[in-house]
Amino acid sequence: MNNHQPGILELIPQHGKYLFYDQITGGNAVDCLRQLADVADGVGVVVGLGQSLVLELGAEVPGLRSFPARSGAGIDIPSTQAALMCWLRGDDPGELLHRARQINALLGEGFVPSDCIDTFKYGADQDLTGYEDGTENPTGQEAADTAFVAGAEPGLDGSSFVAMQQWQHDFDAFSALTTNEADNSVGRRLSDNFELEDAPESAHVKRTAQENFDPEAFILRRSMPWSIPELDGGLFFVAFGKSFDAFEAQLARMIGDEDGITDALFRFTRPITGSYFWCPPMHDDRLDFRALQL
Ligand code: HEM
């Protein structure tokens, strides 16, 4: 299977820019999407559509839904669903800016920007807390099996469902933790990434251990750190899957749905956005909009 947007499988770039759009009522979404297909190669620009846009086009993508707001004890998981998302990937932030301006211009008749998040690679694929992120990501064929719909009809085969959440860290709260407390919150040692077998049940990697779900809940994470001039920052969490089910199962455990134990990550970080998108496959090196009858 080689009909997916290739940027999804590639390792995270040095820089990323996430563009989110709402639809303009009475705008010309169809023409805009056709033009977007001319510039989105699935590598430098990965595209995802929200449920409202797919419905507006009179289409249906089985399994596509909007991001559900959730709550756990003392925890709110917000939904900030958008209609359209473009993930710009590259090494040069200046070049990404110009690409973003080009995309904004060509979408102008149908969409209005609702959010824009700049992300970057930190160290050796680390979160801004210093912990390595992505260690237990599936690789090779397993990554493709995890991320893409397989065996479906043309137009759906090779597509992917992506969950995105901007998490904002409380760096003061994190710094106040002892090394031991921080390691036990993640379930790995900061110094050498060693997985702590005796970590508490609240440890993040215990909450999310992918093979400990029934069915197993594998996701392909492509998260990147973000920061703004006011010195706020955190992790822009991105998880691709052949459905949203694995992500939802993990998030449910993180907020204590099953046993009342909440993920210790919440001691120092919170999600401030949340959205779901369907990433169409590629056909003849173009975005494949056949499922949308475009
Ligand atoms: C600010 C938010 C988050 C941070 C800082 C964070 C950080 C980490 C770190 C450091 C690891 C260990 C290394 C690795 O395997 O990647 C990890 C593992 C993992 N995280 Fe997160 N994470 C966050 C949010 C989430 C969310 C929202 C989910 C899913 C709902 C999630 C799912 C996972 C999974 C599946 C693993 C691998 C578990 C395993 O199979 O061992 N993470 N995360």
PDB file of C-alpha atoms in Angstrom, residues 136 182-189 194-214 217 221 246 249-256 258-259 261-266:
ATOM      1  CA  GLU A 136       7.415   3.240  21.646  1.00  0.00           C
ATOM      2  CA  ALA A 182       8.999  13.522  37.496  1.00  0.00           C
ATOM      3  CA  ASP A 183      10.313  10.088  36.421  1.00  0.00           C
ATOM      4  CA  ASN A 184       7.387   8.407  38.182  1.00  0.00           C
ATOM      5  CA  SER A 185       4.939  10.759  36.441  1.00  0.00           C
ATOM      6  CA  VAL A 186       6.216   9.730  33.023  1.00  0.00           C
ATOM      7  CA  GLY A 187       7.220   6.165  33.919  1.00  0.00           C
ATOM      8  CA  ARG A 188      10.659   6.579  32.378  1.00  0.00           C
ATOM      9  CA  ARG A 189      13.971   7.919  33.663  1.00  0.00           C
ATOM     10  CA  PHE A 194      14.906   3.611  30.958  1.00  0.00           C
ATOM     11  CA  GLU A 195      11.320   2.378  31.501  1.00  0.00           C
ATOM     12  CA  LEU A 196      10.556   2.057  35.241  1.00  0.00           C
ATOM     13  CA  GLU A 197       8.897  -1.314  35.867  1.00  0.00           C
ATOM     14  CA  ASP A 198       7.842  -0.266  39.378  1.00  0.00           C
ATOM     15  CA  ALA A 199       6.337   3.083  38.339  1.00  0.00           C
ATOM     16  CA  PRO A 200       2.946   3.882  39.913  1.00  0.00           C
ATOM     17  CA  GLU A 201      -0.290   3.124  38.036  1.00  0.00           C
ATOM     18  CA  SER A 202      -0.654   6.867  37.385  1.00  0.00           C
ATOM     19  CA  ALA A 203       2.583   6.940  35.333  1.00  0.00           C
ATOM     20  CA  HIS A 204       1.903   8.094  31.772  1.00  0.00           C
ATOM     21  CA  VAL A 205       3.434   5.079  30.045  1.00  0.00           C
ATOM     22  CA  LYS A 206       1.477   2.731  32.318  1.00  0.00           C
ATOM     23  CA  ARG A 207      -1.776   4.545  31.444  1.00  0.00           C
ATOM     24  CA  THR A 208      -1.060   4.405  27.727  1.00  0.00           C
ATOM     25  CA  ALA A 209       0.863   1.085  27.301  1.00  0.00           C
ATOM     26  CA  GLN A 210      -0.440   0.223  23.862  1.00  0.00           C
ATOM     27  CA  GLU A 211      -0.417  -3.577  24.146  1.00  0.00           C
ATOM     28  CA  ASN A 212      -2.295  -3.447  27.478  1.00  0.00           C
ATOM     29  CA  PHE A 213      -5.606  -2.592  25.834  1.00  0.00           C
ATOM     30  CA  ASP A 214      -8.150  -5.019  24.457  1.00  0.00           C
ATOM     31  CA  ALA A 217      -4.427   0.427  21.043  1.00  0.00           C
ATOM     32  CA  ARG A 221       2.579   9.748  17.231  1.00  0.00           C
ATOM     33  CA  ALA A 246      -7.048   3.649  19.983  1.00  0.00           C
ATOM     34  CA  ALA A 249      -9.153   4.368  24.616  1.00  0.00           C
ATOM     35  CA  GLN A 250      -5.859   5.876  25.786  1.00  0.00           C
ATOM     36  CA  LEU A 251      -7.312   9.267  26.601  1.00  0.00           C
ATOM     37  CA  ALA A 252     -10.101   7.570  28.578  1.00  0.00           C
ATOM     38  CA  ARG A 253      -7.483   5.829  30.739  1.00  0.00           C
ATOM     39  CA  MET A 254      -5.517   9.058  31.112  1.00  0.00           C
ATOM     40  CA  ILE A 255      -8.563  10.810  32.609  1.00  0.00           C
ATOM     41  CA  GLY A 256      -9.324   7.863  34.905  1.00  0.00           C
ATOM     42  CA  GLU A 258     -11.857   2.927  34.101  1.00  0.00           C
ATOM     43  CA  ASP A 259     -10.300   3.020  37.569  1.00  0.00           C
ATOM     44  CA  ILE A 261      -6.644   6.973  38.454  1.00  0.00           C
ATOM     45  CA  THR A 262      -5.668  10.036  36.437  1.00  0.00           C
ATOM     46  CA  ASP A 263      -2.455  10.325  34.437  1.00  0.00           C
ATOM     47  CA  ALA A 264       0.295  11.997  36.464  1.00  0.00           C
ATOM     48  CA  LEU A 265       1.119  14.161  33.428  1.00  0.00           C
ATOM     49  CA  PHE A 266      -1.827  16.345  34.468  1.00  0.00           C
TER      50      PHE A 266
END
